[in-house]
PDB file of C-alpha atoms in Angstrom:
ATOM      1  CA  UNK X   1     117.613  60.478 223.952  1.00 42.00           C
ATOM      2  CA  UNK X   2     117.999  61.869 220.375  1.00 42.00           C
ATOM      3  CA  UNK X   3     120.462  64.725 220.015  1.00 43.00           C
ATOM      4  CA  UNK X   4     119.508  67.239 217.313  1.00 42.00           C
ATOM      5  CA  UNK X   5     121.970  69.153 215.464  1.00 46.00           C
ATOM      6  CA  UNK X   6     121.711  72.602 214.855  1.00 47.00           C
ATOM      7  CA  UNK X   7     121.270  72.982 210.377  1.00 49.00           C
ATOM      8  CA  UNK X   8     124.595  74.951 208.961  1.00 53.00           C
ATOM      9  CA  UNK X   9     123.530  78.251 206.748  1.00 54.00           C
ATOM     10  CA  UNK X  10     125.389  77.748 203.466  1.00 65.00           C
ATOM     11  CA  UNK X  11     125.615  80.023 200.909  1.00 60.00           C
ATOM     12  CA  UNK X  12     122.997  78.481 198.543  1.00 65.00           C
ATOM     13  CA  UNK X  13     120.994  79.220 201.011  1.00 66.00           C
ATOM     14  CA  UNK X  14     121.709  82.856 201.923  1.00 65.00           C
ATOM     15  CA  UNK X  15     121.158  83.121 197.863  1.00 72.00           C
ATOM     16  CA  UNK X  16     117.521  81.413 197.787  1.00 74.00           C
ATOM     17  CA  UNK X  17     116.122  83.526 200.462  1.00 69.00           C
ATOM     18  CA  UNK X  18     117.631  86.700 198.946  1.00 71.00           C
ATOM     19  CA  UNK X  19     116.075  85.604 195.798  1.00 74.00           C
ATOM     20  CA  UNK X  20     112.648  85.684 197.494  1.00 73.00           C
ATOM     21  CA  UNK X  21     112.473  88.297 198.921  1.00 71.00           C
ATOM     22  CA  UNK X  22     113.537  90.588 196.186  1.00 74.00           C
ATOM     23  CA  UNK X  23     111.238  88.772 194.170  1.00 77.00           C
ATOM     24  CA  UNK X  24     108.266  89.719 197.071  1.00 77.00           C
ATOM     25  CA  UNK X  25     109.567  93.295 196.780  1.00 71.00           C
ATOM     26  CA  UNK X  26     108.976  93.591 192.858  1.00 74.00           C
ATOM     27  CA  UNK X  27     105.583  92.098 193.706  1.00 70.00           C
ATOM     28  CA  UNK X  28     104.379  94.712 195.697  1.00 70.00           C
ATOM     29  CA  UNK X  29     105.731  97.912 193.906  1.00 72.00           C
ATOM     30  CA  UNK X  30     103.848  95.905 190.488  1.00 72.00           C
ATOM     31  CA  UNK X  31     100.827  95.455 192.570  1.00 67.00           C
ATOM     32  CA  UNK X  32     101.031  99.473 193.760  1.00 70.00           C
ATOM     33  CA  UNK X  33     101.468 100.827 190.635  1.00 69.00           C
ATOM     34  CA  UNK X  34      97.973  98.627 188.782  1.00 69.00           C
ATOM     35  CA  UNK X  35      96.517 100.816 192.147  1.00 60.00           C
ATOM     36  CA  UNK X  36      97.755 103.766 191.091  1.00 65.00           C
ATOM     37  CA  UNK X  37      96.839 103.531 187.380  1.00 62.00           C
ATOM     38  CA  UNK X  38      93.378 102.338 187.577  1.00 56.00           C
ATOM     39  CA  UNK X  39      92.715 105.318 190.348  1.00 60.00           C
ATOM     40  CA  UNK X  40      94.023 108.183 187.880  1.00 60.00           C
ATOM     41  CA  UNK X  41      92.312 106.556 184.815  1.00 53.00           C
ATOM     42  CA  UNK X  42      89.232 108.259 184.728  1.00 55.00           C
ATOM     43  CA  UNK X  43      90.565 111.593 186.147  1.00 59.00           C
ATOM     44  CA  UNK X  44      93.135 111.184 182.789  1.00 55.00           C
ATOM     45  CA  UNK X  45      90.765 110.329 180.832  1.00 53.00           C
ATOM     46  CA  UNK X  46      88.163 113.292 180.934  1.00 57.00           C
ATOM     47  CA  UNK X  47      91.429 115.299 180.699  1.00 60.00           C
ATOM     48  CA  UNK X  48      92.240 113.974 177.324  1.00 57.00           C
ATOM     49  CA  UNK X  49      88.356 114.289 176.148  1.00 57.00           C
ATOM     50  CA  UNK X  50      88.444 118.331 177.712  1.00 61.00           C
ATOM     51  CA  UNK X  51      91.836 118.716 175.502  1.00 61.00           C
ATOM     52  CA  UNK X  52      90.209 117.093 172.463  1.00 53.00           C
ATOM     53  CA  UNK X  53      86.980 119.514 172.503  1.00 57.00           C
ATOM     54  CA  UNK X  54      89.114 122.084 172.942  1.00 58.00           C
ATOM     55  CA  UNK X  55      90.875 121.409 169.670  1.00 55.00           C
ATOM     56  CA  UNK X  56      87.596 121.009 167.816  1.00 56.00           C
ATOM     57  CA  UNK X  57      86.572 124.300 168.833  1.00 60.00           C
ATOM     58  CA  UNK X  58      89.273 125.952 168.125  1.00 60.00           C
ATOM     59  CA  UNK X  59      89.032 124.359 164.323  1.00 55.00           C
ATOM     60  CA  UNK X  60      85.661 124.983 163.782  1.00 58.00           C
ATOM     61  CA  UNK X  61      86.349 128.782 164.614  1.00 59.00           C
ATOM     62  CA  UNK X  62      89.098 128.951 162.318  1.00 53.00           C
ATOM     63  CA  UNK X  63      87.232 127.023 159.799  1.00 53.00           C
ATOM     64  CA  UNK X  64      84.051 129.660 159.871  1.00 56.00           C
ATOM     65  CA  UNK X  65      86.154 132.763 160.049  1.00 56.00           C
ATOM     66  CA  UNK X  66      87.996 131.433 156.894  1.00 53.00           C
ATOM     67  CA  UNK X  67      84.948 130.337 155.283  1.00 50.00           C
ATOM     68  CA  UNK X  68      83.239 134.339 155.799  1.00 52.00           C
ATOM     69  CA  UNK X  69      87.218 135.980 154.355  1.00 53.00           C
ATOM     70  CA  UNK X  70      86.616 133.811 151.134  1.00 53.00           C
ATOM     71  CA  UNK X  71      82.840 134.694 150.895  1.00 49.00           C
ATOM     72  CA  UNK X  72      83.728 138.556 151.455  1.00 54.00           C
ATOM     73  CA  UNK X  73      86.864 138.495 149.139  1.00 49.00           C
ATOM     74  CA  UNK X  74      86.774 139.921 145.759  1.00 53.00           C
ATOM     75  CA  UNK X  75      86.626 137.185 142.891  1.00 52.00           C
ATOM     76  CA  UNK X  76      90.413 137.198 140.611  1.00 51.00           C
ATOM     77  CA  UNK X  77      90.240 138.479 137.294  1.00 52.00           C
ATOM     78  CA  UNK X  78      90.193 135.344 135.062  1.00 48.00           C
ATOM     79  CA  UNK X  79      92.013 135.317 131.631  1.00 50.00           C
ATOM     80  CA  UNK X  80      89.904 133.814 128.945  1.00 47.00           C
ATOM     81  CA  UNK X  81      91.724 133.274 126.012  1.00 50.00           C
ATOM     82  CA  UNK X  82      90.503 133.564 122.613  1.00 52.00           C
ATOM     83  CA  UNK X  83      89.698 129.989 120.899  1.00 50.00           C
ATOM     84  CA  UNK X  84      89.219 131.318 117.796  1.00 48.00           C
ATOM     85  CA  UNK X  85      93.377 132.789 117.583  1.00 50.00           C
ATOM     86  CA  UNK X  86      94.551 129.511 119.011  1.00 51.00           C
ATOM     87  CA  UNK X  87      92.524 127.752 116.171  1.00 48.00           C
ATOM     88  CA  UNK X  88      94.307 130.117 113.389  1.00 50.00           C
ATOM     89  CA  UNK X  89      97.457 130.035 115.288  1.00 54.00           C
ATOM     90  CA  UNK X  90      97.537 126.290 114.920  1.00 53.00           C
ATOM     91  CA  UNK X  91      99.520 124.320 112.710  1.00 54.00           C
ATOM     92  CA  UNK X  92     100.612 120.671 111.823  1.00 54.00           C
ATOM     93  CA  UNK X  93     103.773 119.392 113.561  1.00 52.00           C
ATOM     94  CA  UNK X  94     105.214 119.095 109.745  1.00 51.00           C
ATOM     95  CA  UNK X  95     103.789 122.181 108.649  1.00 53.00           C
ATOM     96  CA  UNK X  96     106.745 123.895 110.981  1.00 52.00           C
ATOM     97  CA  UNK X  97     109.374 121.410 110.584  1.00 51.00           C
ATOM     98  CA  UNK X  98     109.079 122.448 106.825  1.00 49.00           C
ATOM     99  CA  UNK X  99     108.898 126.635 107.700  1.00 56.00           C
ATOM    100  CA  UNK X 100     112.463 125.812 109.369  1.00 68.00           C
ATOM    101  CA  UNK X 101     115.035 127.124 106.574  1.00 78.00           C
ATOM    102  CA  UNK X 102     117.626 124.830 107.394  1.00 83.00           C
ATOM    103  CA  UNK X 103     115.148 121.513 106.593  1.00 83.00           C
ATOM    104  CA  UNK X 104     113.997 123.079 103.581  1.00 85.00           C
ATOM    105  CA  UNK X 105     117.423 123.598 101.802  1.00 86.00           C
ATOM    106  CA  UNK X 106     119.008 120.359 103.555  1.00 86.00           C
ATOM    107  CA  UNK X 107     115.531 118.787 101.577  1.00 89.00           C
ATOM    108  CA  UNK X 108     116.253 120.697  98.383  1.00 88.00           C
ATOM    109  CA  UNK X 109     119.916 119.354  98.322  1.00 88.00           C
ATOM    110  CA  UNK X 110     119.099 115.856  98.471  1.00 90.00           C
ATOM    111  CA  UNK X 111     116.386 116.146  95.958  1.00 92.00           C
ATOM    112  CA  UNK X 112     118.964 117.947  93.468  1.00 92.00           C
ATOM    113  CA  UNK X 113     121.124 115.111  93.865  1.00 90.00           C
ATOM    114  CA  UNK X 114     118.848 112.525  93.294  1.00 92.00           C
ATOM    115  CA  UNK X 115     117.239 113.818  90.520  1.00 92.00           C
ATOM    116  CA  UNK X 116     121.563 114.575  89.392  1.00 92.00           C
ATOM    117  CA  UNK X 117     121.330 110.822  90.222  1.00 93.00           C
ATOM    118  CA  UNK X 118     118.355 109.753  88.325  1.00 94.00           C
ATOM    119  CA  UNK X 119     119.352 111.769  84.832  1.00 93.00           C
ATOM    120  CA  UNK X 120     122.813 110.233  84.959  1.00 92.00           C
ATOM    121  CA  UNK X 121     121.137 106.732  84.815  1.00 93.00           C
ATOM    122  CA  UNK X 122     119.056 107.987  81.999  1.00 94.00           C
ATOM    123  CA  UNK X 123     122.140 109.677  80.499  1.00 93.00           C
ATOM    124  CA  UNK X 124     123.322 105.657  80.604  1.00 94.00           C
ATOM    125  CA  UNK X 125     120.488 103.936  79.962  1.00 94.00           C
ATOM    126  CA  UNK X 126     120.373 105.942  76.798  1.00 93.00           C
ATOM    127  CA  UNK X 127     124.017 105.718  75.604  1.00 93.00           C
ATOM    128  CA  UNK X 128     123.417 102.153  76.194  1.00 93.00           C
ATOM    129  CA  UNK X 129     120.239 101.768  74.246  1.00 93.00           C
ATOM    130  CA  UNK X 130     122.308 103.705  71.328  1.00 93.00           C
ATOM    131  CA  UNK X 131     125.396 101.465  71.120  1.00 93.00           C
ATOM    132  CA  UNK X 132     122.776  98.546  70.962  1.00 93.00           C
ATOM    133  CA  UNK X 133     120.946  99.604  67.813  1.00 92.00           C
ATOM    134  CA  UNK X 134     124.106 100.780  66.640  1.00 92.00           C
ATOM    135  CA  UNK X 135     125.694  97.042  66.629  1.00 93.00           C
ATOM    136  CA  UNK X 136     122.311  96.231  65.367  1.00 92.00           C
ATOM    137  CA  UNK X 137     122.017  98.036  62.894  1.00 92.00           C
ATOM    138  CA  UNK X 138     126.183  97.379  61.955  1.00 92.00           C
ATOM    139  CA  UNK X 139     124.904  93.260  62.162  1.00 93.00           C
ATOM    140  CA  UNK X 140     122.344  93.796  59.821  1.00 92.00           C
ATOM    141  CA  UNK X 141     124.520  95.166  57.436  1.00 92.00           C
ATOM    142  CA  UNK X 142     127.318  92.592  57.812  1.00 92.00           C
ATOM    143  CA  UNK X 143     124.539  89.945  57.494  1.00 92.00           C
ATOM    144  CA  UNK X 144     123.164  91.548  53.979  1.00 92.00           C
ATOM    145  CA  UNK X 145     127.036  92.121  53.015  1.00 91.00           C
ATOM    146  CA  UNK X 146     127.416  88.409  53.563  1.00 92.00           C
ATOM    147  CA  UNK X 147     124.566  87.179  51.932  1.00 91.00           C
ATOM    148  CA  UNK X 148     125.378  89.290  49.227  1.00 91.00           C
ATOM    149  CA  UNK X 149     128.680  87.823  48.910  1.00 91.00           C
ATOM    150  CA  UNK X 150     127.591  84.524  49.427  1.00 90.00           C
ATOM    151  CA  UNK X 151     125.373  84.727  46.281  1.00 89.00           C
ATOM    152  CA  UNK X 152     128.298  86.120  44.409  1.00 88.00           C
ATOM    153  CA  UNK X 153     130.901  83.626  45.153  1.00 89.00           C
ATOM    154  CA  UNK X 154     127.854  80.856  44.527  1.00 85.00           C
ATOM    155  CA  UNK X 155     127.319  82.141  40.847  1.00 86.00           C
ATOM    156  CA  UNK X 156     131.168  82.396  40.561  1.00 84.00           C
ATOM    157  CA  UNK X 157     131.627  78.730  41.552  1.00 83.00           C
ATOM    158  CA  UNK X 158     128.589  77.750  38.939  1.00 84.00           C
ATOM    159  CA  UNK X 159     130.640  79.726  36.711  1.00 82.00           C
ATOM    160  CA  UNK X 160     133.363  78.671  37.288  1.00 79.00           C
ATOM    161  CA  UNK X 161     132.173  74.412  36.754  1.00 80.00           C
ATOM    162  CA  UNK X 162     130.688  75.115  34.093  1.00 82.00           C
ATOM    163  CA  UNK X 163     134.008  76.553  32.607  1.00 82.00           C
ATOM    164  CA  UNK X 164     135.838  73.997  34.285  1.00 81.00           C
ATOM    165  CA  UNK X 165     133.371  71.010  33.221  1.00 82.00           C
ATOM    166  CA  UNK X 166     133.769  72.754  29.893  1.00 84.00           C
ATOM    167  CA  UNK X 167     137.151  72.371  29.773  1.00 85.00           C
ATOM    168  CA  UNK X 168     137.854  68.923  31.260  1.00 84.00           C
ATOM    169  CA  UNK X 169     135.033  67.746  28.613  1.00 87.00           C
ATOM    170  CA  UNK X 170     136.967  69.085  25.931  1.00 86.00           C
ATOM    171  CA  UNK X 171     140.534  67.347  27.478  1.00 86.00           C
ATOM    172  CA  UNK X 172     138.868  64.436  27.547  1.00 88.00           C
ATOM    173  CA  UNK X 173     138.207  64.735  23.928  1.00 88.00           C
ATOM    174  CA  UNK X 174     141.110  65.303  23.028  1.00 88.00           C
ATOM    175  CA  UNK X 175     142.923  62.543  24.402  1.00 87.00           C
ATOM    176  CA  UNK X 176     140.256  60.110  23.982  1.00 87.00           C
ATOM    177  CA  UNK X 177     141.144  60.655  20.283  1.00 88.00           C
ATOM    178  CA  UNK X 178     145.057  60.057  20.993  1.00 88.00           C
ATOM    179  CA  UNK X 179     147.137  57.468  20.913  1.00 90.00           C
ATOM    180  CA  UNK X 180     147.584  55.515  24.212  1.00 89.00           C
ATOM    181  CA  UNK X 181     151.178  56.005  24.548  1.00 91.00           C
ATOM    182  CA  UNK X 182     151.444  59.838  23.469  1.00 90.00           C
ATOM    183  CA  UNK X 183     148.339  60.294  25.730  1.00 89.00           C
ATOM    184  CA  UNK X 184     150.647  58.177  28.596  1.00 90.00           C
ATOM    185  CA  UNK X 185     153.853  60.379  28.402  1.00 91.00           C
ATOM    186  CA  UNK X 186     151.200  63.450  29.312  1.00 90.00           C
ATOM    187  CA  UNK X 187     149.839  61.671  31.712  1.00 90.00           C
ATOM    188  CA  UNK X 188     152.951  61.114  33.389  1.00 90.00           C
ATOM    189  CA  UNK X 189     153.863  65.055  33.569  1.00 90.00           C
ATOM    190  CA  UNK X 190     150.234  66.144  34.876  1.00 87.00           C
ATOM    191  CA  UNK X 191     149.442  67.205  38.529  1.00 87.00           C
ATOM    192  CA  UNK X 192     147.403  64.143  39.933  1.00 89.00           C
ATOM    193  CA  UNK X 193     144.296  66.411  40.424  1.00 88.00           C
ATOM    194  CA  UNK X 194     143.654  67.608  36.899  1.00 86.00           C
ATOM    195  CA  UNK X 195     145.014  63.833  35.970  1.00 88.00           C
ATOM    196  CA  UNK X 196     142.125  62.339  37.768  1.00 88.00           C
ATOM    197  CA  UNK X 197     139.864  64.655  37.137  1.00 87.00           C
ATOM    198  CA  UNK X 198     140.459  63.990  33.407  1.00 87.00           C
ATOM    199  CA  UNK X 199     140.719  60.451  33.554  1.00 87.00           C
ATOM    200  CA  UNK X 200     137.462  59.982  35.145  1.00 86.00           C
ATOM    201  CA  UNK X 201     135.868  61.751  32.685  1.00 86.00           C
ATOM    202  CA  UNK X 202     136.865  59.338  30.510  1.00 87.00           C
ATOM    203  CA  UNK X 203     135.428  55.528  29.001  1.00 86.00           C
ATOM    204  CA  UNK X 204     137.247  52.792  30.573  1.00 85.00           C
ATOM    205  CA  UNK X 205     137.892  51.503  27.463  1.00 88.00           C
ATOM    206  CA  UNK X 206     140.122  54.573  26.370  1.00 87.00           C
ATOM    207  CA  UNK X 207     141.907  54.976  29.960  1.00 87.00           C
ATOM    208  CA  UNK X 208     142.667  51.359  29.960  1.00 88.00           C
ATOM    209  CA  UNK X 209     145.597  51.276  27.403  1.00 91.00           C
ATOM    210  CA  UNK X 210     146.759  54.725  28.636  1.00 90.00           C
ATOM    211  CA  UNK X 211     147.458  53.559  31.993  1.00 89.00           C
ATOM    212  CA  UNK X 212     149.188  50.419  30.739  1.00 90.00           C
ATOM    213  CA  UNK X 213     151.259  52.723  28.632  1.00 90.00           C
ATOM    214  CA  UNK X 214     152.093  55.020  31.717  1.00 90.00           C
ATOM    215  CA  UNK X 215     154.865  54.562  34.188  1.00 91.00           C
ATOM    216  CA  UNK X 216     154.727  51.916  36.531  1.00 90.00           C
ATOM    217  CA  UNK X 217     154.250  53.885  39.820  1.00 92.00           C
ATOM    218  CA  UNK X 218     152.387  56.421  38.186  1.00 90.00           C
ATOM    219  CA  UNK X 219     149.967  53.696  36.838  1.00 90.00           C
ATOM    220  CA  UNK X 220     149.561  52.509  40.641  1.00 92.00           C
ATOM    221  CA  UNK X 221     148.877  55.979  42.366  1.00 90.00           C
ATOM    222  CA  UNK X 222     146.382  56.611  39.575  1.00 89.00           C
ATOM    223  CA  UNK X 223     144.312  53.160  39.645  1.00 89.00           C
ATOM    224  CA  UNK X 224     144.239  53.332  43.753  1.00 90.00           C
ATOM    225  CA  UNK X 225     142.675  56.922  43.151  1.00 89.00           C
ATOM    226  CA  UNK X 226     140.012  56.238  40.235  1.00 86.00           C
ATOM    227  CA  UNK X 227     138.742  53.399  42.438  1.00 86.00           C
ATOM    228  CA  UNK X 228     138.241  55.224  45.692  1.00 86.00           C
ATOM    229  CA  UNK X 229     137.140  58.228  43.834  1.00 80.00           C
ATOM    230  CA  UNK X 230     134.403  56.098  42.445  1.00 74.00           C
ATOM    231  CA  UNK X 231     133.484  55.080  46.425  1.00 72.00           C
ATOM    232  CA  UNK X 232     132.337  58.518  46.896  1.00 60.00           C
ATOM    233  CA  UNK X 233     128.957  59.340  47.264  1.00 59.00           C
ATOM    234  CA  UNK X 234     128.011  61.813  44.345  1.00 57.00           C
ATOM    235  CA  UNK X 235     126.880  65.549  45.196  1.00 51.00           C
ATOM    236  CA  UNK X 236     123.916  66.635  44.797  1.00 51.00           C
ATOM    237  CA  UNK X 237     123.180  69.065  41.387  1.00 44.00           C
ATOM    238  CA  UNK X 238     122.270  72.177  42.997  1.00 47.00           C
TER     239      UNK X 238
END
């Protein structure tokens, strides 16, 4: 014969059927109140429609009673202005900046000093121009003076050849016609330039026994001369 035991309450269990039934309560107060709302619905409903006709109303009144104040009021006395003195009274934005004293003088000033500015360039410019045709002017007549001068000293100098060439022509005479060994000891005391300048003047055939007769250095310096003197390229006769 089976025996059965009697089951043991633990608390688990205690805790699950707690659980449930708390969970059945929340059921049914849910389930009451869905009953309770969807009874008082409509009654709330017309309520809320009464209140909202009521407000409409009450609008509409205010709306009609404002409407008959404005009709009945008296109309404002409007200003018209005159267009024809705001056209005469108007005037360019520059037109007053220039009526303002303080502009105009603050302008004035700085077109003093520029135009200060502008004469003392010209005051410059001019002083400058004047020094410039004044060293003109003093190069032009330095230029004449020199050509002048140059013309001088160039008939002085033909003058002065001629004279010379004169001269030498008649030394060379002379001592062509003396004797080789007076003409030597002359030789011998001359300056080497008016020596040469004689000499060469002179036919070979009269210098040649004068230089023989001359002293023995002397003779030397003078030969060496006459022969690269007669390397030279002749001038031109002007």
């Amino acid at each position: 014969m089976a025996i059965f035991k009697k089951p043991r309450l633990t608390v688990l269990s205690v805790l699950i059927v707690v659980a449930c039934f708390a969970t059945i309560v929340r059921v049914g107060n849910l389930a009451n109140n869905i009953v309770a709302y969807v009874h008082d619905a409509p009654q709330n409903m017309q309520e809320t429609m009464s209140t909202a006709h009521a407000a409409d109303d009450d609008a509409n009144i205010h709306h009609e009673e404002g409407a008959e104040d404005q009709a009945t009021a008296p109309m404002p006395d409007v200003k018209v202005e005159d267009t024809k003195n705001d056209v005469s009274r108007w005037t360019d934005a520059l037109d007053t900046d220039l009526e303002l004293p303080e502009l105009r003088v603050e302008m004035f000033k700085e077109l003093i000093t520029r135009r200060e500015e502008l004469d003392k360039r010209q005051r410059i410019l001019q002083q400058r121009e004047a020094l410039l045709r004044a060293a003109e002017q003093e190069l032009e007549r330095k230029y004449e003076e020199l050509t002048q001068l140059k013309s001088e000293i160039g008939s002085l100098l033909e003058e002065q050849s001629a004279a010379e060439l004169a001269r030498i022509k008649s030394l060379v005479k002379t001592y062509e016609g003396m004797k080789a060994k007076d003409a030597a000891r002359i030789f011998n005391t001359l300056s080497m330039d008016v020596l040469i300048e004689v000499m060469s003047q002179m036919s070979e055939r009269k210098t040649a026994p004068i230089i023989a007769a001359m002293e023995t250095e002397r003779a030397r310096q003078v030969t060496v001369l006459l022969a690269e003197q007669k390397k030279l390229p002749s001038l031109p006769v002007q």
